[in-house]
Structure formats: C-alpha cells, structure tokens
mmCIF file of C-alpha atoms in Angstrom:
data_model
loop_
_atom_site.group_PDB
_atom_site.id
_atom_site.type_symbol
_atom_site.label_atom_id
_atom_site.label_comp_id
_atom_site.label_asym_id
_atom_site.label_seq_id
_atom_site.Cartn_x
_atom_site.Cartn_y
_atom_site.Cartn_z
ATOM 1 C CA MET C 1 26.967 108.015 -98.400
ATOM 2 C CA ASP C 2 25.945 105.548 -95.724
ATOM 3 C CA ILE C 3 27.130 105.802 -92.114
ATOM 4 C CA LYS C 4 29.989 103.330 -92.579
ATOM 5 C CA GLN C 5 31.425 105.260 -95.464
ATOM 6 C CA PHE C 6 30.945 108.482 -93.497
ATOM 7 C CA ILE C 7 32.892 107.126 -90.540
ATOM 8 C CA LYS C 8 35.689 105.625 -92.630
ATOM 9 C CA LEU C 9 36.088 108.894 -94.580
ATOM 10 C CA HIS C 10 36.413 111.217 -91.582
ATOM 11 C CA ARG C 11 37.582 108.983 -88.707
ATOM 12 C CA GLU C 12 41.247 110.166 -88.981
ATOM 13 C CA GLU C 13 40.250 113.808 -88.775
ATOM 14 C CA TRP C 14 38.169 113.138 -85.618
ATOM 15 C CA ARG C 15 41.106 111.275 -84.108
ATOM 16 C CA GLN C 16 43.433 114.220 -84.842
ATOM 17 C CA LEU C 17 41.000 116.652 -83.263
ATOM 18 C CA GLU C 18 40.830 114.520 -80.147
ATOM 19 C CA GLN C 19 44.655 114.656 -79.953
ATOM 20 C CA TYR C 20 44.582 118.458 -80.265
ATOM 21 C CA ILE C 21 41.875 118.674 -77.525
ATOM 22 C CA THR C 22 44.032 116.581 -75.203
ATOM 23 C CA LEU C 23 47.114 118.744 -76.014
ATOM 24 C CA LEU C 24 45.370 122.052 -75.512
ATOM 25 C CA SER C 25 43.576 120.958 -72.395
ATOM 26 C CA LYS C 26 46.951 120.408 -70.703
ATOM 27 C CA GLY C 27 47.893 124.097 -71.136
ATOM 28 C CA ARG C 28 48.941 126.452 -73.873
ATOM 29 C CA LYS C 29 52.430 127.456 -72.782
ATOM 30 C CA ASN C 30 54.165 125.210 -75.363
ATOM 31 C CA VAL C 31 51.449 125.464 -78.048
ATOM 32 C CA THR C 32 52.501 127.270 -81.198
ATOM 33 C CA SER C 33 50.414 129.474 -83.420
ATOM 34 C CA LYS C 34 50.642 126.743 -86.060
ATOM 35 C CA THR C 35 49.034 124.295 -83.658
ATOM 36 C CA ILE C 36 46.198 126.716 -82.968
ATOM 37 C CA THR C 37 45.638 127.282 -86.693
ATOM 38 C CA GLU C 38 45.568 123.543 -87.477
ATOM 39 C CA PHE C 39 43.280 122.963 -84.504
ATOM 40 C CA ASP C 40 40.913 125.723 -85.677
ATOM 41 C CA SER C 41 40.881 124.291 -89.213
ATOM 42 C CA LEU C 42 40.028 120.827 -87.949
ATOM 43 C CA TYR C 43 37.327 122.280 -85.702
ATOM 44 C CA GLN C 44 35.691 123.906 -88.692
ATOM 45 C CA LYS C 45 35.814 120.670 -90.741
ATOM 46 C CA VAL C 46 34.363 118.561 -87.916
ATOM 47 C CA SER C 47 31.622 121.156 -87.300
ATOM 48 C CA GLN C 48 30.608 120.545 -90.942
ATOM 49 C CA HIS C 49 30.703 116.786 -90.318
ATOM 50 C CA LEU C 50 28.394 117.369 -87.317
ATOM 51 C CA SER C 51 25.944 119.286 -89.439
ATOM 52 C CA TYR C 52 25.906 116.467 -91.998
ATOM 53 C CA SER C 53 25.590 113.774 -89.341
ATOM 54 C CA GLN C 54 22.773 115.551 -87.605
ATOM 55 C CA THR C 55 20.899 115.751 -90.906
ATOM 56 C CA TYR C 56 21.385 112.183 -92.120
ATOM 57 C CA PHE C 57 22.202 110.188 -88.963
ATOM 58 C CA PRO C 58 20.380 112.178 -86.166
ATOM 59 C CA ASN C 59 19.913 109.260 -83.773
ATOM 60 C CA GLU C 60 23.206 107.432 -84.419
ATOM 61 C CA GLU C 61 25.929 107.169 -81.748
ATOM 62 C CA ILE C 62 28.434 108.792 -84.089
ATOM 63 C CA THR C 63 26.450 112.038 -84.061
ATOM 64 C CA PHE C 64 26.644 112.252 -80.266
ATOM 65 C CA TYR C 65 30.356 111.589 -80.476
ATOM 66 C CA ILE C 66 31.027 114.308 -83.064
ATOM 67 C CA ASN C 67 28.793 116.726 -81.129
ATOM 68 C CA GLU C 68 30.911 116.207 -78.037
ATOM 69 C CA LEU C 69 34.104 116.778 -80.038
ATOM 70 C CA VAL C 70 32.791 120.010 -81.422
ATOM 71 C CA GLY C 71 31.590 121.207 -78.041
ATOM 72 C CA LYS C 72 34.947 120.567 -76.391
ATOM 73 C CA SER C 73 36.755 122.247 -79.289
ATOM 74 C CA HIS C 74 34.414 125.293 -79.076
ATOM 75 C CA ASN C 75 35.059 125.622 -75.348
ATOM 76 C CA LEU C 76 38.839 125.548 -75.881
ATOM 77 C CA LEU C 77 38.722 128.123 -78.662
ATOM 78 C CA TYR C 78 36.155 130.619 -77.367
ATOM 79 C CA LYS C 79 35.609 129.994 -73.660
ATOM 80 C CA ASN C 80 38.972 130.219 -72.052
ATOM 81 C CA GLN C 81 37.644 131.278 -68.669
ATOM 82 C CA VAL C 82 34.497 129.464 -67.981
ATOM 83 C CA THR C 83 33.550 129.862 -64.296
ATOM 84 C CA SER C 84 32.537 126.902 -62.194
ATOM 85 C CA GLY C 85 29.128 128.533 -61.626
ATOM 86 C CA LYS C 86 28.510 128.823 -65.344
ATOM 87 C CA GLN C 87 29.645 125.246 -65.946
ATOM 88 C CA ILE C 88 27.197 124.015 -63.330
ATOM 89 C CA ARG C 89 24.416 126.156 -64.729
ATOM 90 C CA ASP C 90 25.060 124.985 -68.292
ATOM 91 C CA PHE C 91 25.190 121.368 -67.146
ATOM 92 C CA PHE C 92 21.822 121.383 -65.413
ATOM 93 C CA SER C 93 20.095 123.730 -67.906
ATOM 94 C CA LYS C 94 21.308 121.976 -71.093
ATOM 95 C CA LYS C 95 23.765 119.082 -70.799
ATOM 96 C CA PHE C 96 21.807 116.975 -68.342
ATOM 97 C CA VAL C 97 18.443 117.507 -70.103
ATOM 98 C CA GLY C 98 20.147 116.679 -73.433
ATOM 99 C CA LEU C 99 21.363 113.389 -71.980
ATOM 100 C CA LEU C 100 17.843 112.639 -70.763
ATOM 101 C CA TYR C 101 16.467 113.106 -74.266
ATOM 102 C CA GLU C 102 19.311 111.100 -75.826
ATOM 103 C CA GLN C 103 19.131 108.104 -73.357
ATOM 104 C CA TRP C 104 15.436 108.109 -72.526
ATOM 105 C CA LYS C 105 15.028 104.512 -73.735
ATOM 106 C CA PHE C 106 17.376 103.191 -71.039
ATOM 107 C CA ILE C 107 15.558 105.273 -68.414
ATOM 108 C CA ILE C 108 12.233 103.854 -69.539
ATOM 109 C CA VAL C 109 13.597 100.308 -69.402
ATOM 110 C CA ALA C 110 14.822 100.933 -65.811
ATOM 111 C CA ALA C 111 11.282 102.191 -64.895
ATOM 112 C CA LEU C 112 9.678 99.149 -66.545
ATOM 113 C CA LEU C 113 11.906 96.780 -64.575
ATOM 114 C CA PHE C 114 10.951 98.582 -61.394
ATOM 115 C CA PHE C 115 7.194 98.430 -62.158
ATOM 116 C CA ALA C 116 7.494 94.724 -63.139
ATOM 117 C CA GLY C 117 8.957 94.049 -59.717
ATOM 118 C CA GLY C 118 6.264 96.223 -58.131
ATOM 119 C CA LEU C 119 3.495 94.293 -59.850
ATOM 120 C CA ALA C 120 4.967 90.994 -58.725
ATOM 121 C CA GLY C 121 5.257 92.215 -55.139
ATOM 122 C CA PHE C 122 1.748 93.597 -55.158
ATOM 123 C CA LEU C 123 0.201 90.424 -56.502
ATOM 124 C CA ALA C 124 2.139 88.341 -54.055
ATOM 125 C CA ILE C 125 0.818 90.210 -50.992
ATOM 126 C CA ALA C 126 -2.585 91.567 -51.965
ATOM 127 C CA ASP C 127 -4.503 88.310 -51.409
ATOM 128 C CA ASP C 128 -2.460 86.976 -48.503
ATOM 129 C CA PRO C 129 -0.545 89.466 -46.354
ATOM 130 C CA LEU C 130 1.334 86.670 -44.664
ATOM 131 C CA HIS C 131 3.374 86.359 -47.833
ATOM 132 C CA LEU C 132 4.951 89.688 -46.710
ATOM 133 C CA TYR C 133 7.413 87.771 -44.572
ATOM 134 C CA SER C 134 8.566 85.777 -47.571
ATOM 135 C CA VAL C 135 9.015 88.797 -49.848
ATOM 136 C CA LEU C 136 10.400 91.551 -47.591
ATOM 137 C CA PRO C 137 13.510 91.463 -45.421
ATOM 138 C CA ALA C 138 12.728 90.438 -41.811
ATOM 139 C CA GLU C 139 13.559 93.842 -40.344
ATOM 140 C CA VAL C 140 11.172 95.539 -42.756
ATOM 141 C CA SER C 141 8.288 93.085 -42.562
ATOM 142 C CA GLN C 142 8.341 93.024 -38.753
ATOM 143 C CA SER C 143 8.190 96.836 -38.518
ATOM 144 C CA VAL C 144 5.217 97.263 -40.872
ATOM 145 C CA ASP C 145 1.810 97.768 -39.251
ATOM 146 C CA PRO C 146 -0.999 99.313 -41.364
ATOM 147 C CA GLU C 147 -2.899 100.319 -38.270
ATOM 148 C CA ARG C 148 0.021 102.520 -37.113
ATOM 149 C CA LEU C 149 0.620 104.401 -40.343
ATOM 150 C CA GLY C 150 1.764 107.901 -39.587
ATOM 151 C CA GLU C 151 2.321 107.356 -35.892
ATOM 152 C CA GLY C 152 5.406 108.671 -34.142
ATOM 153 C CA HIS C 153 6.089 111.472 -36.622
ATOM 154 C CA ASP C 154 5.876 114.092 -33.844
ATOM 155 C CA SER C 155 9.066 112.680 -32.324
ATOM 156 C CA VAL C 156 11.006 112.657 -35.577
ATOM 157 C CA ASP C 157 14.068 114.877 -35.978
ATOM 158 C CA SER C 158 13.257 116.109 -39.461
ATOM 159 C CA SER C 159 16.720 117.488 -40.228
ATOM 160 C CA LEU C 160 18.425 114.240 -39.234
ATOM 161 C CA MET C 161 15.836 112.133 -41.017
ATOM 162 C CA SER C 162 16.173 114.179 -44.181
ATOM 163 C CA ALA C 163 19.983 113.859 -44.184
ATOM 164 C CA GLU C 164 19.819 110.100 -43.617
ATOM 165 C CA ILE C 165 17.278 109.626 -46.406
ATOM 166 C CA MET C 166 19.268 111.662 -48.854
ATOM 167 C CA THR C 167 22.431 109.656 -48.037
ATOM 168 C CA ASN C 168 20.637 106.335 -48.359
ATOM 169 C CA ASN C 169 18.990 107.195 -51.675
ATOM 170 C CA ILE C 170 22.206 108.514 -53.184
ATOM 171 C CA GLN C 171 23.914 105.254 -52.136
ATOM 172 C CA VAL C 172 21.193 103.276 -53.934
ATOM 173 C CA ALA C 173 21.646 105.407 -57.050
ATOM 174 C CA ILE C 174 25.392 105.024 -56.982
ATOM 175 C CA LEU C 175 25.061 101.248 -56.742
ATOM 176 C CA ALA C 176 22.490 101.177 -59.576
ATOM 177 C CA PHE C 177 24.689 103.323 -61.781
ATOM 178 C CA ALA C 178 28.023 101.607 -60.952
ATOM 179 C CA SER C 179 26.452 98.186 -61.451
ATOM 180 C CA GLY C 180 26.516 98.881 -65.146
ATOM 181 C CA ILE C 181 30.076 97.479 -65.049
ATOM 182 C CA THR C 182 28.470 94.016 -64.501
ATOM 183 C CA PHE C 183 26.970 94.339 -68.036
ATOM 184 C CA GLY C 184 23.959 95.831 -66.395
ATOM 185 C CA LEU C 185 22.894 92.567 -64.697
ATOM 186 C CA LEU C 186 23.116 93.909 -61.137
ATOM 187 C CA THR C 187 21.360 97.065 -62.210
ATOM 188 C CA VAL C 188 18.451 94.952 -63.515
ATOM 189 C CA TYR C 189 18.323 93.111 -60.212
ATOM 190 C CA LEU C 190 18.321 96.333 -58.196
ATOM 191 C CA MET C 191 15.524 97.877 -60.259
ATOM 192 C CA VAL C 192 13.348 94.767 -59.939
ATOM 193 C CA TYR C 193 14.148 94.230 -56.244
ATOM 194 C CA ASN C 194 13.327 97.831 -55.228
ATOM 195 C CA GLY C 195 10.096 97.608 -57.215
ATOM 196 C CA LEU C 196 9.304 94.379 -55.393
ATOM 197 C CA LEU C 197 9.658 96.042 -52.002
ATOM 198 C CA VAL C 198 7.375 98.944 -52.898
ATOM 199 C CA GLY C 199 4.871 96.732 -54.594
ATOM 200 C CA ALA C 200 4.716 94.390 -51.601
ATOM 201 C CA LEU C 201 4.018 97.299 -49.226
ATOM 202 C CA ALA C 202 1.388 98.666 -51.655
ATOM 203 C CA GLY C 203 -0.271 95.175 -51.716
ATOM 204 C CA LEU C 204 -0.337 95.007 -47.894
ATOM 205 C CA TYR C 205 -2.063 98.369 -47.498
ATOM 206 C CA TRP C 206 -4.424 97.576 -50.393
ATOM 207 C CA HIS C 207 -5.432 94.429 -48.550
ATOM 208 C CA TYR C 208 -6.387 96.547 -45.537
ATOM 209 C CA ASP C 209 -8.210 99.158 -47.687
ATOM 210 C CA MET C 210 -5.624 101.790 -46.856
ATOM 211 C CA SER C 211 -4.121 102.488 -50.312
ATOM 212 C CA TYR C 212 -5.162 106.159 -50.288
ATOM 213 C CA GLU C 213 -3.411 106.672 -46.943
ATOM 214 C CA PHE C 214 -0.342 104.642 -47.955
ATOM 215 C CA TRP C 215 0.286 106.500 -51.212
ATOM 216 C CA ALA C 216 -0.260 109.831 -49.509
ATOM 217 C CA TYR C 217 2.890 109.068 -47.516
ATOM 218 C CA ILE C 218 4.823 107.839 -50.514
ATOM 219 C CA VAL C 219 4.096 110.080 -53.562
ATOM 220 C CA PRO C 220 5.159 113.505 -52.160
ATOM 221 C CA HIS C 221 8.834 112.499 -52.142
ATOM 222 C CA GLY C 222 8.359 109.362 -54.261
ATOM 223 C CA MET C 223 7.708 111.056 -57.582
ATOM 224 C CA VAL C 224 11.055 112.860 -57.453
ATOM 225 C CA GLU C 225 12.906 109.997 -55.784
ATOM 226 C CA LEU C 226 11.771 107.339 -58.211
ATOM 227 C CA THR C 227 12.526 109.576 -61.198
ATOM 228 C CA ALA C 228 16.083 109.995 -59.876
ATOM 229 C CA ILE C 229 16.439 106.251 -59.345
ATOM 230 C CA PHE C 230 15.137 105.485 -62.854
ATOM 231 C CA ILE C 231 17.663 107.925 -64.319
ATOM 232 C CA ALA C 232 20.529 106.362 -62.292
ATOM 233 C CA GLY C 233 19.308 102.879 -63.282
ATOM 234 C CA GLY C 234 19.132 104.012 -66.873
ATOM 235 C CA ALA C 235 22.755 105.219 -66.613
ATOM 236 C CA GLY C 236 23.771 101.781 -65.372
ATOM 237 C CA LEU C 237 21.849 100.063 -68.130
ATOM 238 C CA LEU C 238 23.414 102.318 -70.752
ATOM 239 C CA MET C 239 26.895 101.408 -69.601
ATOM 240 C CA GLY C 240 26.018 97.738 -69.335
ATOM 241 C CA TYR C 241 24.426 97.573 -72.817
ATOM 242 C CA LYS C 242 27.437 99.250 -74.452
ATOM 243 C CA LEU C 243 29.781 96.764 -72.758
ATOM 244 C CA PHE C 244 27.604 93.851 -73.767
ATOM 245 C CA ALA C 245 27.120 95.006 -77.347
ATOM 246 C CA PRO C 246 30.010 97.358 -78.151
ATOM 247 C CA GLY C 247 29.318 97.314 -81.905
ATOM 248 C CA ALA C 248 32.107 98.606 -84.079
ATOM 249 C CA TYR C 249 34.012 100.000 -81.131
ATOM 250 C CA SER C 250 36.126 98.286 -78.480
ATOM 251 C CA ARG C 251 34.704 97.675 -75.038
ATOM 252 C CA VAL C 252 37.429 99.859 -73.615
ATOM 253 C CA TYR C 253 36.303 102.743 -75.807
ATOM 254 C CA GLN C 254 32.653 102.202 -74.949
ATOM 255 C CA LEU C 255 33.507 102.068 -71.212
ATOM 256 C CA LYS C 256 35.374 105.336 -71.506
ATOM 257 C CA TYR C 257 32.876 107.140 -73.680
ATOM 258 C CA HIS C 258 29.568 105.929 -72.272
ATOM 259 C CA GLY C 259 31.019 105.613 -68.784
ATOM 260 C CA LYS C 260 31.422 109.373 -68.849
ATOM 261 C CA ARG C 261 27.934 109.903 -70.094
ATOM 262 C CA SER C 262 26.568 107.552 -67.390
ATOM 263 C CA VAL C 263 28.439 109.529 -64.718
ATOM 264 C CA GLN C 264 26.935 112.764 -66.026
ATOM 265 C CA LEU C 265 23.441 111.200 -65.882
ATOM 266 C CA PHE C 266 24.038 110.096 -62.313
ATOM 267 C CA LEU C 267 25.385 113.503 -61.263
ATOM 268 C CA GLY C 268 22.262 115.117 -62.582
ATOM 269 C CA THR C 269 20.152 113.071 -60.131
ATOM 270 C CA VAL C 270 21.887 114.447 -57.025
ATOM 271 C CA PRO C 271 19.662 117.583 -56.755
ATOM 272 C CA LEU C 272 16.582 115.392 -57.219
ATOM 273 C CA PHE C 273 17.644 113.249 -54.301
ATOM 274 C CA ILE C 274 18.204 116.328 -52.209
ATOM 275 C CA ILE C 275 14.749 117.573 -53.010
ATOM 276 C CA ALA C 276 13.219 114.164 -52.263
ATOM 277 C CA GLY C 277 15.083 113.958 -48.956
ATOM 278 C CA ILE C 278 13.871 117.362 -47.906
ATOM 279 C CA ILE C 279 10.297 116.462 -48.752
ATOM 280 C CA GLU C 280 10.490 113.110 -47.009
ATOM 281 C CA GLY C 281 12.061 114.607 -43.919
ATOM 282 C CA PHE C 282 9.831 117.634 -43.545
ATOM 283 C CA ILE C 283 6.605 117.251 -45.610
ATOM 284 C CA THR C 284 5.861 113.532 -45.368
ATOM 285 C CA PRO C 285 5.794 113.430 -41.513
ATOM 286 C CA ALA C 286 4.128 116.868 -41.228
ATOM 287 C CA ALA C 287 0.725 117.088 -39.592
ATOM 288 C CA ILE C 288 -1.071 118.077 -42.715
ATOM 289 C CA SER C 289 -3.998 116.532 -44.552
ATOM 290 C CA LEU C 290 -3.555 113.582 -46.956
ATOM 291 C CA GLU C 291 -4.922 115.793 -49.713
ATOM 292 C CA ALA C 292 -2.200 118.344 -49.076
ATOM 293 C CA LYS C 293 0.409 115.586 -49.444
ATOM 294 C CA TYR C 294 -1.036 114.684 -52.808
ATOM 295 C CA ILE C 295 -0.953 118.318 -53.862
ATOM 296 C CA VAL C 296 2.785 118.363 -53.010
ATOM 297 C CA ALA C 297 3.269 115.314 -55.219
ATOM 298 C CA GLY C 298 1.424 117.029 -58.012
ATOM 299 C CA ILE C 299 3.649 120.140 -57.669
ATOM 300 C CA THR C 300 6.778 118.010 -57.922
ATOM 301 C CA VAL C 301 5.525 116.341 -61.090
ATOM 302 C CA VAL C 302 4.629 119.690 -62.691
ATOM 303 C CA GLY C 303 8.061 121.045 -61.652
ATOM 304 C CA MET C 304 9.922 118.189 -63.241
ATOM 305 C CA ILE C 305 7.926 118.399 -66.474
ATOM 306 C CA ALA C 306 8.522 122.162 -66.629
ATOM 307 C CA TYR C 307 12.291 121.688 -66.012
ATOM 308 C CA ILE C 308 12.610 119.152 -68.863
ATOM 309 C CA ALA C 309 10.468 121.264 -71.192
ATOM 310 C CA LEU C 310 12.482 124.396 -70.429
ATOM 311 C CA GLY C 311 15.710 122.464 -70.897
ATOM 312 C CA LYS C 312 14.606 121.392 -74.386
ATOM 313 C CA VAL C 313 13.866 124.958 -75.278
ATOM 314 C CA LEU C 314 17.345 126.014 -74.140
ATOM 315 C CA LEU C 315 18.932 123.160 -76.085
ATOM 316 C CA HIS C 316 17.132 124.072 -79.311
ATOM 317 C CA PRO C 317 16.376 127.817 -79.259
ATOM 318 C CA LYS C 318 14.300 129.147 -82.093
ATOM 319 C CA PRO C 319 16.432 131.072 -84.592
ATOM 320 C CA LYS C 320 15.883 134.826 -84.514
ATOM 321 C CA VAL C 321 14.172 136.116 -87.607
ATOM 322 C CA GLY C 322 15.512 139.482 -88.769
ATOM 323 C CA LEU C 323 13.827 141.950 -91.039
ATOM 324 C CA ASP C 324 15.179 142.164 -94.541
ATOM 325 C CA SER C 325 16.576 145.575 -95.322
#
C-alpha cells in the first residue's frame, strides 16, 4: 500500500494510543486493568506499524511520528521509574543525535545561509576596508583595530568573560530557534546577518594580511559555537517550514509536534555553548601560540565528530549474533 492508504488505515489506532498515553501520563490511580490491557494491545499493533513504516517509508514524517508514539508507550509500560540522570543521559547519547540525523537538511540550510552572508561581508570589505563602517554596527566597527589584535587579554577576567559569552550566545540561539514562529523568516535574517558580521571582520583582517592571526582567535571556540548556532537555526527553520507548508496536517498540529522537536534540538545545543564559552573565556585570550589555538580548534572538531558517530552507534546497535545450539 502507499503512504496515504497506510495512514488512512491506521490513523484511528494511533489517535487512540495517543489518548491512552495522555491518560496514563496523568497517573495510574484510576486506571483499570482493562485499560492497561487495551493500551498494551494497541502498543503492540503500533509497534508493528512502526516496523512496516521504517521499511517502506523510512524518511517520511509519519515514521518519526509513530516512532515517538512507540517510544512514549514503551516508557509508560516498562520504565516506570526513569531517573532524571538517565533521562538526561539518554537524551544526549541518543535522542539529540537522532534528531541531528533526522533534521540535518535544515541544519545545513542554516549553515549555508550563514556562509552566504559571510561571503557577502568578506567581499564587501576585502578590497576597501572603509566599507566596514557601512556593514558593521558603529560600536563594532569603531572598536576593531587589526594592529591591536590580542592586546589587553592580560587584564581580562576570564570567568566573567566566559559567563557573559555563554549568556550572549545562548540568547542568540534562543532568538534563532524561536524565530521559527515567523515562518522562519527572522531565522533566515539572523543566520545571514551573523554570517555578514563574521565575513566582514574576516575581510578586514585579510586586507591587512592578518587572516592567520584572526582565525587563530576565532576557530578555537568558533567551531563549537557555530555548530550550535547552525543547529539552533536549523531548529527555527524546521518549525518555520512546517508552519509554511503543513502538508496533510493542520498548522496547529505541526506547531505542537515540530515545535517540540525544535525545542529538543535547541536544548541539545546548550552544552555546546557552555564549552564554547569556556574556550573563548580561557583559551582564546591565553598567552599561547597561534598554532596551539589551531590545535584546540582541531580537538573540538574531532570531539564533535566522535560524539555524533558514537551517538549513531548507540542509536543503531548491531544485533548480537548467538551460536546455534
């Protein structure tokens, strides 16, 4: 059967399972044994639907929806006392990585918007640095001096600086994610604008033959920070797209369902911003060689790749092969 027939055939059972999940989530004092039996029967049926959907419609939205239903049902049936620590561990080891793999297209689009703005900013400044005053805000353009790059770091309160940077970056991410409610338009603007700022600064330092020095102060924290911003931007674009093109579902449903997924994507970026803030507060201003700063950047990239790769392994563990008796 095609996907429309599949949905039409089983939609009522999914709706019933959702109702049972809502009922059981409120508490089990007034739940009868009959309710539990019916819930378990529905859970088994929908688990079979998930298996079918994963086989024939692996990349369709309905598969993600059924998977979430089955996951919630499983938790209610078999994990009555899940600790907060285990929930957090499961979220960052599996759930968040799974969302990254599912929504990678939106994250890539957010990155491309950023780099498009960055290229425009670079080209605008590289040949004539005076254009800096037209591209950057006045308080930024007036404070930039390539000849004084790295000065004053000895007087920096690293702890305070780190906290301020983390707070500012998380605020940017919240705005990029929440802007999805504007059908993603404001998210697009934020991605392009932030890329424009970075590209303009890169163009200025390139003009003065100081690109190596400039990027040494950017990439140690920037690799983690930009990854987190792209994810937050991707979360906003996901929400905006589903509101703009809701498909067979209502916009209210899409806002509820994908809004939750976007929130989860955003929450997954918080540790990345913390790491970026610590690096920017303590490593970036440190009196170490430029090469050492690039090494730190390389370590962060390897760490992120390893995290995503490990998460994929945890999401799809290889089945154990037993010996036939």
